[in-house]
Amino acid sequence: MNTLQLVGAFALSFFAVVGRLTLFGVEALSHCLRPPFYLRSIGRQLIDIGYYSLPVVGLTAIFTGMVLALQSYVGFARFSAEGAIANVVVVSITRELGPVLAGLMVAGRIGAAMAAEIGTMRVTEQLDALTTLSTNPMKYLVAPRLIAGVIVLPLLVIIANIIGIFGGFIVAVYKLGFNPANYLQNTFEALHVDDVVSGLVKAAVFGFIISLMGCYHGYTSRGGAQGVGQATTSAVVSASILILCFDYVLTELFFAK
Amino acid sequence: MNAALPKISIRGLCKAFGRKVVLDGIDLDLGSGESVVVIGGSGSGKSVLLKCVLGLMEPDAGSILIDGVETVGLRGEPRDEIGRKFGMLFQGAALFDSLPVWENVTFGLLAQQKIRRHDARGIAVAKLAQVGLGADVCDLAPSELSGGMQKRVALARAIAADPEIIFFDEPTTGLDPIMADVINSLIVKTTREVGASALSITHDMASARKIAHRIAMLYQGAIIWAGPVADVDASGDPRVDQFIHGRAEGPIQMAVRA
């Protein structure tokens, strides 16, 4: 096979996957908007995605905030600009690190779990069983996960933002010797609604991406345990890449002059 | 409705995966209250046939009439309406891991909003009793049950909505001979109680003899013999003889590498 054929085969395969994913996403979205809605299932997903992700997202946020304060101090001390640390921590966490790190952590935890659960249901004929019981698997399994993902990621990011900023505060006050009142004042002055809202919009998009990739790879998995394993890996990898990709696109939309 | 109208009438059903032709012009009828068992070797297309009838797979050509209604290409509410006549026992039981036994049994009834949630448990207990299980299994997870108990729960789920047609996919696979016979007896009993027609696929001849009124043999994508269960030993077809006696030598050559 020559290079041109290889490139052609890759392009065809890539666009076929994009096409299938788009059709899957459109169908899933249409089920999110049409009744019946499985409220118990949505509630269960809200708890699975949101509540059980709190520890990992919280730990990631607090250490990120602490490192950010420390690194900023080291860097800014060269220019005698240590006073800008609170500003850097707030802007970095709310605009960027809160949504992206929470997204990546949830992608690793939840995207994999979704792909594994739905993939196992596929290979054990549970999806076929749903269909024979007059239940559309897209509506029963995929739509609640998408709805829950879009709702819960922004809530997680709000908590991650608070914890991350608090991490920066701890390091600034207890290690770097900043005055707590001044640091808090700087923090609140640096906090802008636009930054927070842009981060929350990103989080909602990331929640959609994580749920979509987890469900898609699980739903289309084939071939027993190996297929489910592959689906799990693909869900995490593709969700992580898409999160970073859409992070750039959304940043460009929100902040590019 | 015409009493002589078959519950299922399959004509010229074809299905291929790439170049591999799995079903090649299948004709098969299932009468009202009748139990038909399709036998055939592994990979002969039995499961594909069942999935086409259930609407889980779209055939390439042919016709499938359910109570006289063409179901090939049927979508949306009309398809769901047909689907509500069905009950299905899957080969591996296919119970939902995330739900307790009682919710598995009444899942279809709840999904079709035929019952309210607080009535469901009582109905599950009654259906489980029909398959010889006590109320003590209601709150167990499917993973806490043995293979035979899982099959019984799956059977209870299949009959829960009093379906008109029940499908059985290899109902005794993976069970010991005694438990297999228990399941076969339950299939006969429950199908009779519900008054349903039954279409089963299996390669277990003991099972086929016990639950079938008629047997059809699928080989290389076609029905090569069909007739009453009493005639299967005198089919006159060497391929049927080889299969029902489980002989390695004969006209059916399995693809086996030494």
Coordinates of C-alpha atoms in Angstrom, one line a residue:
Chain A
M1 CA 0.0 0.0 0.0
N2 CA 1.5 3.4 -1.0
T3 CA 1.5 6.5 1.1
L4 CA -1.5 8.0 -0.8
Q5 CA -3.6 4.9 -0.2
L6 CA -2.6 5.0 3.5
V7 CA -3.6 8.7 3.8
G8 CA -6.9 8.0 1.9
A9 CA -7.7 5.0 4.1
F10 CA -7.0 7.0 7.2
A11 CA -9.1 9.9 6.0
L12 CA -12.1 7.6 5.1
S13 CA -11.9 5.9 8.4
F14 CA -11.7 9.2 10.3
F15 CA -14.7 10.7 8.6
A16 CA -16.7 7.5 9.0
V17 CA -16.1 7.7 12.8
V18 CA -17.0 11.4 12.8
G19 CA -20.1 10.7 10.8
R20 CA -21.2 7.9 13.1
L21 CA -20.5 10.0 16.2
T22 CA -22.4 12.9 14.8
L23 CA -25.5 10.7 14.0
F24 CA -25.2 9.2 17.5
G25 CA -25.0 12.6 19.1
V26 CA -27.9 14.0 17.2
E27 CA -30.1 11.0 18.0
A28 CA -29.1 11.2 21.7
L29 CA -29.8 14.9 21.8
S30 CA -33.3 14.3 20.3
H31 CA -34.0 11.8 23.1
C32 CA -32.9 14.4 25.7
L33 CA -35.6 16.8 24.4
R34 CA -38.5 14.3 23.9
P35 CA -40.5 12.6 26.7
P36 CA -40.6 10.2 28.4
F37 CA -37.8 11.4 30.8
Y38 CA -36.3 8.8 33.1
L39 CA -36.0 11.0 36.2
R40 CA -34.8 8.2 38.5
S41 CA -32.0 7.4 36.0
I42 CA -31.1 11.1 35.7
G43 CA -31.0 11.4 39.5
R44 CA -28.8 8.3 39.8
Q45 CA -26.4 9.7 37.2
L46 CA -26.3 13.1 38.9
I47 CA -25.1 11.3 42.1
D48 CA -22.6 9.0 40.2
I49 CA -21.1 11.8 38.1
G50 CA -21.3 14.7 40.6
Y51 CA -21.3 13.5 44.2
Y52 CA -18.8 10.6 43.8
S53 CA -16.5 12.8 41.7
L54 CA -16.2 15.4 44.5
P55 CA -13.2 13.9 46.3
V56 CA -11.1 13.6 43.2
V57 CA -12.1 17.0 41.8
G58 CA -11.6 18.6 45.1
L59 CA -8.1 17.2 45.7
T60 CA -7.1 18.1 42.2
A61 CA -8.4 21.6 42.6
I62 CA -6.8 22.3 46.0
F63 CA -3.3 21.1 45.0
T64 CA -3.6 23.0 41.7
G65 CA -4.4 26.2 43.5
M66 CA -1.5 25.6 45.9
V67 CA 1.0 24.9 43.2
L68 CA -0.2 27.9 41.2
A69 CA 0.3 30.3 44.1
L70 CA 3.8 28.8 44.8
Q71 CA 4.9 28.9 41.1
S72 CA 3.5 32.4 40.6
Y73 CA 5.3 33.6 43.6
V74 CA 8.6 32.2 42.4
G75 CA 8.1 33.6 38.9
F76 CA 6.7 37.0 39.9
A77 CA 9.3 37.7 42.6
R78 CA 11.8 38.2 39.8
F79 CA 9.8 41.3 38.8
S80 CA 8.7 42.3 42.3
A81 CA 5.1 41.6 41.3
E82 CA 4.2 39.2 44.1
G83 CA 1.0 41.2 44.7
A84 CA -0.5 39.8 41.5
I85 CA -0.6 36.2 42.8
A86 CA -4.2 36.4 44.0
N87 CA -5.2 37.7 40.5
V88 CA -3.3 35.0 38.7
V89 CA -4.8 32.3 40.9
V90 CA -8.4 33.5 40.5
V91 CA -8.2 34.1 36.7
S92 CA -6.3 30.8 36.0
I93 CA -8.7 28.7 38.1
T94 CA -12.0 30.2 37.0
R95 CA -11.2 30.6 33.4
E96 CA -9.1 27.6 32.7
L97 CA -7.8 25.2 35.3
G98 CA -11.1 24.6 37.1
P99 CA -13.1 23.5 34.1
V100 CA -10.3 21.7 32.3
L101 CA -8.9 19.8 35.3
A102 CA -12.4 18.9 36.5
G103 CA -13.3 17.8 33.0
L104 CA -10.2 15.6 32.7
M105 CA -10.6 14.0 36.1
V106 CA -14.3 13.3 35.5
A107 CA -13.4 12.0 32.0
G108 CA -11.0 9.5 33.6
R109 CA -13.5 8.4 36.3
I110 CA -16.9 8.7 34.6
G111 CA -16.1 8.4 30.9
A112 CA -14.4 5.0 31.5
A113 CA -17.2 3.8 33.8
M114 CA -19.9 4.7 31.3
A115 CA -18.1 3.0 28.5
A116 CA -17.5 -0.1 30.6
E117 CA -21.1 -0.3 31.9
I118 CA -22.8 0.2 28.5
G119 CA -20.2 -1.9 26.7
T120 CA -20.8 -4.8 29.1
M121 CA -24.6 -4.3 28.6
R122 CA -24.0 -4.5 24.8
V123 CA -21.9 -7.7 24.9
T124 CA -24.3 -9.4 27.4
E125 CA -27.3 -8.6 25.3
Q126 CA -28.8 -6.3 27.9
L127 CA -29.2 -3.6 25.3
D128 CA -31.2 -6.0 23.1
A129 CA -33.2 -6.9 26.2
L130 CA -34.1 -3.3 26.7
T131 CA -35.4 -3.1 23.2
T132 CA -37.5 -6.2 23.5
L133 CA -39.0 -4.6 26.7
S134 CA -40.2 -1.6 24.7
T135 CA -37.5 0.6 26.0
N136 CA -35.2 2.6 23.7
P137 CA -31.6 2.1 25.0
M138 CA -30.7 5.6 23.7
K139 CA -33.5 7.1 25.8
Y140 CA -33.0 5.0 28.9
L141 CA -29.2 4.9 29.0
V142 CA -27.7 7.6 26.9
A143 CA -30.1 10.6 27.4
P144 CA -29.9 10.6 31.2
R145 CA -26.1 10.5 31.2
L146 CA -25.9 13.4 28.7
I147 CA -28.4 15.5 30.8
A148 CA -26.7 14.7 34.0
G149 CA -23.2 15.4 32.5
V150 CA -24.3 18.9 31.3
I151 CA -26.0 19.7 34.6
V152 CA -23.4 18.4 37.0
L153 CA -20.1 19.4 35.5
P154 CA -20.7 23.2 36.0
L155 CA -21.7 22.5 39.7
L156 CA -18.5 20.5 40.1
V157 CA -16.5 23.3 38.6
I158 CA -18.1 25.9 41.0
I159 CA -16.8 23.7 43.9
A160 CA -13.5 23.2 42.2
N161 CA -13.1 26.9 41.7
I162 CA -13.8 27.6 45.4
I163 CA -11.4 24.9 46.6
G164 CA -8.7 25.9 44.1
I165 CA -8.8 29.5 45.1
F166 CA -8.8 28.4 48.8
G167 CA -5.6 26.3 48.0
G168 CA -3.9 29.4 46.7
F169 CA -5.0 31.3 49.8
I170 CA -3.5 28.7 52.1
V171 CA -0.1 28.8 50.4
A172 CA -0.1 32.5 50.1
V173 CA -1.0 33.2 53.7
Y174 CA 0.6 30.3 55.6
K175 CA 3.7 29.7 53.5
L176 CA 4.4 32.9 51.7
G177 CA 3.4 35.3 54.5
F178 CA 0.7 37.3 52.7
N179 CA -1.8 39.3 54.8
P180 CA -5.0 37.3 54.8
A181 CA -7.3 40.3 54.5
N182 CA -5.3 41.8 51.7
Y183 CA -5.1 38.5 49.8
L184 CA -8.9 38.0 50.1
Q185 CA -9.5 41.6 49.0
N186 CA -7.3 41.1 45.9
T187 CA -9.0 37.8 45.3
F188 CA -12.5 39.4 45.2
E189 CA -11.3 42.3 43.1
A190 CA -9.9 39.8 40.6
L191 CA -13.1 37.8 40.5
H192 CA -15.1 38.7 37.4
V193 CA -18.5 37.3 36.5
D194 CA -17.4 36.9 32.8
D195 CA -14.5 34.6 33.9
V196 CA -16.7 32.5 36.1
V197 CA -19.5 32.2 33.5
S198 CA -17.1 31.3 30.7
G199 CA -15.7 28.5 32.9
L200 CA -19.1 27.2 33.6
V201 CA -20.1 27.2 29.9
K202 CA -16.9 25.3 29.2
A203 CA -17.8 22.8 32.0
A204 CA -21.2 22.2 30.5
V205 CA -19.7 21.5 27.1
F206 CA -17.1 19.2 28.7
G207 CA -19.8 17.4 30.6
F208 CA -21.6 16.8 27.3
I209 CA -18.4 15.6 25.7
I210 CA -17.5 13.2 28.5
S211 CA -21.0 11.6 28.6
L212 CA -21.2 11.4 24.8
M213 CA -17.8 9.7 24.3
G214 CA -18.4 7.3 27.2
C215 CA -21.9 6.3 25.9
Y216 CA -20.8 6.2 22.2
H217 CA -17.8 4.0 22.8
G218 CA -19.7 1.7 25.1
Y219 CA -22.7 1.5 22.8
T220 CA -20.7 0.6 19.8
S221 CA -18.3 -1.8 21.6
R222 CA -18.0 -5.3 20.1
G223 CA -16.2 -8.5 20.9
G224 CA -16.5 -9.3 24.6
A225 CA -14.1 -8.3 27.3
Q226 CA -11.4 -7.1 24.9
G227 CA -14.0 -4.9 23.1
V228 CA -15.2 -3.4 26.4
G229 CA -11.6 -2.7 27.5
Q230 CA -10.9 -1.0 24.1
A231 CA -14.1 1.1 24.5
T232 CA -13.1 2.2 27.9
T233 CA -9.7 3.4 26.7
S234 CA -11.1 5.1 23.6
A235 CA -13.7 6.9 25.8
V236 CA -11.1 8.4 28.1
V237 CA -8.6 9.3 25.4
S238 CA -11.1 10.8 23.0
A239 CA -12.9 12.7 25.7
S240 CA -9.6 14.1 27.0
I241 CA -8.5 15.2 23.6
L242 CA -11.8 16.7 22.7
I243 CA -11.9 18.6 26.1
L244 CA -8.5 20.2 25.3
C245 CA -9.6 20.9 21.7
F246 CA -12.9 22.5 22.7
D247 CA -11.2 24.4 25.5
Y248 CA -9.2 26.3 22.9
V249 CA -12.2 26.8 20.6
L250 CA -14.3 28.2 23.5
T251 CA -11.5 30.4 24.8
E252 CA -11.1 31.8 21.3
L253 CA -14.9 32.5 21.2
F254 CA -15.0 34.1 24.6
F255 CA -11.8 36.1 24.8
A256 CA -10.3 36.6 21.4
K257 CA -10.4 40.3 20.5
Chain B
M1 CA -59.1 -11.7 13.5
N2 CA -58.7 -14.7 11.3
A3 CA -58.1 -17.7 13.6
A4 CA -56.0 -19.5 10.9
L5 CA -53.7 -16.4 10.5
P6 CA -50.2 -17.4 11.6
K7 CA -48.8 -15.4 14.5
I8 CA -45.6 -15.1 12.6
S9 CA -45.2 -15.7 8.8
I10 CA -41.7 -15.4 7.4
R11 CA -41.2 -15.5 3.6
G12 CA -38.0 -15.3 1.6
L13 CA -35.9 -13.9 4.5
C14 CA -32.3 -13.1 3.5
K15 CA -29.5 -11.6 5.5
A16 CA -25.8 -11.4 4.6
F17 CA -22.8 -9.9 6.4
G18 CA -20.4 -8.8 3.7
R19 CA -20.0 -11.8 1.4
K20 CA -21.2 -14.3 4.1
V21 CA -24.8 -15.2 3.4
V22 CA -26.4 -16.2 6.7
L23 CA -30.0 -16.5 5.8
D24 CA -30.9 -17.4 2.2
G25 CA -34.6 -17.3 1.6
I26 CA -36.1 -18.6 4.9
D27 CA -39.8 -19.5 4.9
L28 CA -41.4 -20.3 8.3
D29 CA -44.8 -20.1 10.0
L30 CA -45.7 -20.0 13.7
G31 CA -49.3 -20.7 14.4
S32 CA -51.4 -19.4 17.3
G33 CA -50.6 -21.4 20.5
E34 CA -47.9 -23.3 18.6
S35 CA -44.3 -23.9 19.7
V36 CA -41.8 -24.1 16.9
V37 CA -38.1 -24.9 17.6
V38 CA -35.5 -24.0 15.0
I39 CA -32.5 -26.3 15.4
G40 CA -29.1 -26.0 13.7
G41 CA -25.4 -26.0 14.4
S42 CA -23.4 -23.1 15.8
G43 CA -23.1 -20.3 13.3
S44 CA -26.0 -21.6 11.2
G45 CA -27.9 -18.3 11.5
K46 CA -30.5 -19.2 14.2
S47 CA -29.7 -16.1 16.3
V48 CA -29.8 -13.8 13.3
L49 CA -33.2 -15.2 12.3
L50 CA -34.5 -14.5 15.8
K51 CA -33.0 -11.0 15.8
C52 CA -34.6 -10.2 12.5
V53 CA -38.1 -11.3 13.8
L54 CA -37.6 -9.3 17.0
G55 CA -36.6 -6.2 15.0
L56 CA -33.1 -6.1 16.5
M57 CA -31.6 -6.6 13.0
E58 CA -32.8 -5.4 9.6
P59 CA -33.0 -8.2 7.0
D60 CA -31.7 -7.6 3.5
A61 CA -34.8 -9.0 1.8
G62 CA -38.0 -10.9 2.6
S63 CA -41.1 -10.5 4.6
I64 CA -42.0 -11.0 8.3
L65 CA -45.7 -10.7 9.1
I66 CA -46.7 -10.6 12.8
D67 CA -50.5 -11.1 13.0
G68 CA -50.6 -10.2 9.4
V69 CA -48.7 -6.9 9.8
E70 CA -45.5 -6.5 7.8
T71 CA -42.7 -5.6 10.3
V72 CA -39.7 -5.4 7.9
G73 CA -38.9 -1.7 7.8
L74 CA -41.5 -0.8 10.4
R75 CA -40.4 2.0 12.8
G76 CA -41.5 4.1 15.7
E77 CA -44.8 3.5 17.5
P78 CA -46.2 0.9 15.1
R79 CA -43.0 -1.2 15.7
D80 CA -43.3 -0.6 19.5
E81 CA -46.9 -1.8 19.3
I82 CA -45.8 -5.1 17.7
G83 CA -42.9 -5.4 20.2
R84 CA -45.4 -5.2 23.1
K85 CA -46.7 -8.6 21.9
F86 CA -43.3 -10.2 22.5
G87 CA -41.5 -11.8 25.4
M88 CA -37.9 -12.9 25.1
L89 CA -35.6 -15.2 27.0
F90 CA -32.0 -14.5 26.1
Q91 CA -29.3 -17.1 26.0
G92 CA -27.3 -15.5 28.9
A93 CA -30.5 -14.3 30.6
A94 CA -29.4 -10.6 30.0
L95 CA -30.7 -9.5 33.4
F96 CA -30.0 -5.8 34.2
D97 CA -27.1 -5.8 36.6
S98 CA -28.0 -2.5 38.1
L99 CA -31.5 -3.5 39.2
P100 CA -32.7 -6.0 41.8
V101 CA -34.6 -9.1 40.7
W102 CA -38.1 -7.7 41.2
E103 CA -37.3 -4.6 39.1
N104 CA -35.9 -6.9 36.4
V105 CA -39.1 -8.9 36.3
T106 CA -41.4 -5.9 36.0
F107 CA -39.2 -3.8 33.9
G108 CA -41.3 -4.1 30.8
L109 CA -44.6 -3.4 32.7
L110 CA -43.1 -0.3 34.2
A111 CA -41.7 0.8 30.9
Q112 CA -45.0 0.4 29.2
Q113 CA -46.6 2.2 32.2
K114 CA -49.0 -0.8 32.6
I115 CA -48.5 -0.7 36.4
R116 CA -47.4 1.7 39.0
R117 CA -44.2 1.3 40.8
H118 CA -45.6 0.4 44.2
D119 CA -47.7 -2.4 42.6
A120 CA -44.8 -3.8 40.7
R121 CA -43.2 -5.8 43.6
G122 CA -46.4 -7.8 44.2
I123 CA -46.6 -8.7 40.5
A124 CA -42.9 -9.7 40.5
V125 CA -43.5 -12.0 43.4
A126 CA -46.5 -13.7 41.5
K127 CA -44.4 -14.1 38.3
L128 CA -41.4 -15.4 40.3
A129 CA -43.7 -18.0 41.9
Q130 CA -44.8 -19.1 38.4
V131 CA -41.2 -20.1 37.7
G132 CA -40.7 -21.7 41.1
L133 CA -38.8 -18.9 42.9
G134 CA -39.7 -17.4 46.3
A135 CA -40.2 -13.8 47.3
D136 CA -36.8 -14.0 49.1
V137 CA -35.0 -13.5 45.8
C138 CA -36.8 -10.2 45.0
D139 CA -34.2 -7.9 46.5
L140 CA -31.1 -9.8 45.3
A141 CA -28.9 -8.6 42.5
P142 CA -28.8 -10.8 39.4
S143 CA -25.1 -11.4 40.2
E144 CA -26.1 -13.1 43.4
L145 CA -28.1 -15.8 41.6
S146 CA -26.9 -19.1 40.1
G147 CA -27.1 -19.6 36.3
G148 CA -30.3 -21.7 36.7
M149 CA -32.0 -19.0 38.9
Q150 CA -31.0 -16.3 36.5
K151 CA -32.7 -18.2 33.7
R152 CA -35.8 -18.5 35.8
V153 CA -35.8 -14.8 36.6
A154 CA -35.3 -14.1 32.9
L155 CA -38.3 -16.4 32.1
A156 CA -40.4 -14.6 34.7
R157 CA -39.5 -11.3 33.0
A158 CA -40.3 -12.8 29.6
I159 CA -43.8 -13.8 30.7
A160 CA -44.5 -10.8 33.0
A161 CA -46.5 -8.8 30.4
D162 CA -48.5 -11.9 29.3
P163 CA -47.0 -11.7 25.8
E164 CA -48.7 -13.3 22.7
I165 CA -45.4 -14.6 21.4
I166 CA -42.4 -15.7 23.4
F167 CA -38.9 -16.2 22.0
F168 CA -36.4 -18.5 23.5
D169 CA -32.7 -18.2 22.6
E170 CA -30.8 -21.3 23.6
P171 CA -32.8 -21.6 26.8
T172 CA -30.7 -24.5 28.3
T173 CA -27.2 -23.4 27.3
G174 CA -24.8 -23.6 30.2
L175 CA -27.1 -25.5 32.5
D176 CA -26.7 -29.0 34.0
P177 CA -29.0 -31.6 32.5
I178 CA -31.4 -31.6 35.5
M179 CA -31.7 -27.8 35.6
A180 CA -32.0 -27.8 31.8
D181 CA -35.0 -30.1 32.1
V182 CA -36.5 -27.9 34.9
I183 CA -36.2 -24.9 32.6
N184 CA -37.7 -26.9 29.7
S185 CA -40.7 -27.9 31.9
L186 CA -41.1 -24.3 33.0
I187 CA -41.1 -23.1 29.4
V188 CA -43.9 -25.6 28.5
K189 CA -45.9 -24.8 31.6
T190 CA -45.6 -21.0 31.5
T191 CA -46.2 -20.8 27.7
R192 CA -49.3 -22.8 28.2
E193 CA -50.5 -20.7 31.1
V194 CA -49.9 -17.4 29.3
G195 CA -51.5 -18.9 26.1
A196 CA -48.6 -17.7 24.0
S197 CA -47.0 -19.0 20.8
A198 CA -43.3 -19.8 21.1
L199 CA -40.4 -19.6 18.7
S200 CA -37.2 -21.1 20.1
I201 CA -33.8 -21.7 18.8
T202 CA -31.5 -24.3 20.2
H203 CA -29.0 -27.1 19.4
D204 CA -30.1 -29.0 22.5
M205 CA -32.2 -31.9 21.1
A206 CA -33.6 -32.9 24.5
S207 CA -34.8 -29.3 24.9
A208 CA -36.2 -29.3 21.3
R209 CA -38.1 -32.5 21.8
K210 CA -39.6 -31.3 25.1
I211 CA -40.8 -27.8 24.2
A212 CA -41.6 -28.1 20.4
H213 CA -44.8 -29.0 18.6
R214 CA -42.9 -28.6 15.3
I215 CA -39.1 -28.6 14.6
A216 CA -37.4 -26.8 11.7
M217 CA -33.7 -27.4 10.9
L218 CA -31.6 -24.5 9.6
Y219 CA -28.5 -25.4 7.6
Q220 CA -26.5 -23.1 5.3
G221 CA -29.0 -20.3 5.5
A222 CA -32.1 -22.4 4.6
I223 CA -34.7 -24.5 6.3
I224 CA -33.8 -28.0 5.1
W225 CA -36.5 -29.8 7.0
A226 CA -39.6 -28.9 9.0
G227 CA -42.2 -31.1 10.5
P228 CA -43.9 -32.3 13.7
V229 CA -41.6 -33.2 16.5
A230 CA -42.7 -36.8 16.4
D231 CA -41.4 -37.1 12.8
V232 CA -37.9 -35.7 13.4
D233 CA -36.4 -39.2 13.8
A234 CA -37.9 -40.2 10.5
S235 CA -37.1 -37.1 8.5
G236 CA -35.3 -39.0 5.7
D237 CA -32.7 -36.3 5.5
P238 CA -29.2 -37.5 6.4
R239 CA -28.2 -34.0 7.6
V240 CA -31.1 -33.9 10.1
D241 CA -30.2 -37.4 11.2
Q242 CA -26.6 -36.5 11.7
F243 CA -27.5 -33.4 13.7
I244 CA -30.1 -35.0 16.0
H245 CA -27.8 -37.9 16.8
G246 CA -24.8 -35.6 17.3
R247 CA -22.5 -37.5 14.9
A248 CA -19.2 -36.1 13.7
E249 CA -19.4 -38.1 10.5
G250 CA -21.9 -37.3 7.9
P251 CA -22.9 -34.8 5.2
I252 CA -22.5 -31.8 7.6
Q253 CA -18.8 -31.0 7.8
M254 CA -17.8 -28.7 10.6
A255 CA -15.0 -26.3 9.9
V256 CA -12.4 -27.8 12.3
R257 CA -8.7 -27.3 12.1
A258 CA -6.6 -30.2 13.4

